[in-house]
Structure formats: C-alpha cells, structure tokens
Coordinates of C-alpha atoms in Angstrom, one line a residue:
V1 CA 77.5 120.2 -72.9
H2 CA 75.2 118.3 -73.5
W3 CA 75.6 119.0 -77.7
Q4 CA 79.7 117.5 -77.1
R5 CA 79.0 114.9 -75.5
N6 CA 76.3 113.6 -78.6
V7 CA 78.8 114.8 -80.9
G8 CA 78.8 111.7 -83.6
R9 CA 75.2 111.3 -82.4
L10 CA 71.9 111.4 -85.1
V11 CA 69.9 114.3 -84.6
T12 CA 66.6 116.1 -86.1
V13 CA 66.7 119.5 -85.2
S14 CA 63.7 122.1 -86.2
G15 CA 64.0 126.5 -85.8
S16 CA 63.9 129.1 -87.9
S17 CA 67.0 128.3 -90.0
L18 CA 66.7 124.0 -89.7
N19 CA 64.4 121.8 -90.3
A20 CA 65.9 118.4 -90.6
T21 CA 67.8 115.5 -89.2
G22 CA 71.2 115.1 -89.2
R23 CA 74.5 114.1 -87.6
I24 CA 76.7 116.2 -85.0
V25 CA 79.7 116.7 -86.2
S26 CA 80.9 119.3 -84.0
F27 CA 80.1 121.8 -81.4
A28 CA 82.0 124.8 -80.6
D29 CA 78.9 126.6 -78.3
P30 CA 76.9 128.0 -79.9
V31 CA 77.4 127.1 -82.8
A32 CA 76.8 122.9 -83.7
T33 CA 78.0 121.1 -87.4
L34 CA 75.5 118.6 -89.0
L35 CA 76.1 116.5 -91.4
V36 CA 72.9 117.0 -93.0
K37 CA 72.3 114.3 -96.6
G38 CA 76.0 114.6 -96.8
Q39 CA 76.6 118.4 -97.0
E40 CA 78.3 120.3 -93.9
R41 CA 75.9 122.7 -91.9
A42 CA 76.1 125.5 -89.0
V43 CA 73.4 126.0 -87.0
D44 CA 73.4 128.1 -84.0
V45 CA 71.9 125.7 -81.3
R46 CA 70.0 129.8 -80.1
D47 CA 67.8 129.6 -83.6
L48 CA 66.6 126.2 -82.6
A49 CA 62.7 125.5 -81.6
R50 CA 63.9 121.2 -80.9
A51 CA 66.2 118.6 -80.7
V52 CA 66.3 115.3 -79.7
I53 CA 68.4 113.3 -80.3
E54 CA 67.7 109.5 -82.5
V55 CA 67.6 106.2 -81.2
E56 CA 70.3 104.3 -83.4
F57 CA 70.2 100.5 -82.3
N58 CA 72.4 99.5 -86.0
R59 CA 74.7 102.4 -86.0
N60 CA 77.8 102.4 -87.6
G61 CA 80.8 104.8 -87.6
S62 CA 81.7 105.0 -91.0
W63 CA 80.8 108.6 -91.6
Y64 CA 84.0 110.1 -89.9
A65 CA 87.1 108.8 -91.0
G66 CA 90.9 109.3 -89.9
A67 CA 92.3 111.5 -87.6
E68 CA 88.4 112.4 -86.1
A69 CA 87.5 109.2 -85.8
K70 CA 90.3 108.4 -83.3
A71 CA 89.9 111.5 -81.1
F72 CA 85.7 110.8 -81.1
D73 CA 87.3 107.1 -80.0
R74 CA 89.4 107.8 -77.2
E75 CA 85.7 110.2 -75.7
I76 CA 83.9 107.1 -76.1
A77 CA 86.1 105.1 -74.8
K78 CA 86.1 107.5 -71.4
P79 CA 84.9 106.3 -68.1
V80 CA 81.4 107.2 -67.0
C81 CA 82.3 108.2 -63.1
A82 CA 86.0 109.8 -63.6

C-alpha cells in the first residue's frame, strides 16, 4: 500500500540489489519500478533493507507524460477522506 500511494515520489533505497535515489514509476506487489538516472529499474521491495521517501519542495511533474500523467493526476485529486 505504501509503495502504491507514493507513485511519482522520489525515494532513496538501499539493499542487496540496489543503492540509489529514483522516482517511483509504478508498483505491482512486490516489484517497484524506479526511474534512476533516466533508466527504469525493477526492484523487488523484499530485497530492500531501507527505503525513504524524499521531501521535494519544488516538485514538478515533467518526469511523466501522456496517459500516465492523467492517471497520476486523477490519483492525486482523490479526496483523502472518501
């Protein structure tokens, strides 16, 4: 649930398979797809020792485009208490 909720956010991960900072592009349990230095990387979250969502004060949405942007915007627009 936490990974799905944070699609589009910047995350720093560390574990046996990857130590990097990237943007969460998608999540299909248990695999998160991260955009790291322009390359998509599939990461099994069970292999991660730590994952920290980074705070972005000046975040823009230029990392996504087209249909993904519309789906992302719809997700963001959902009320918190529905």
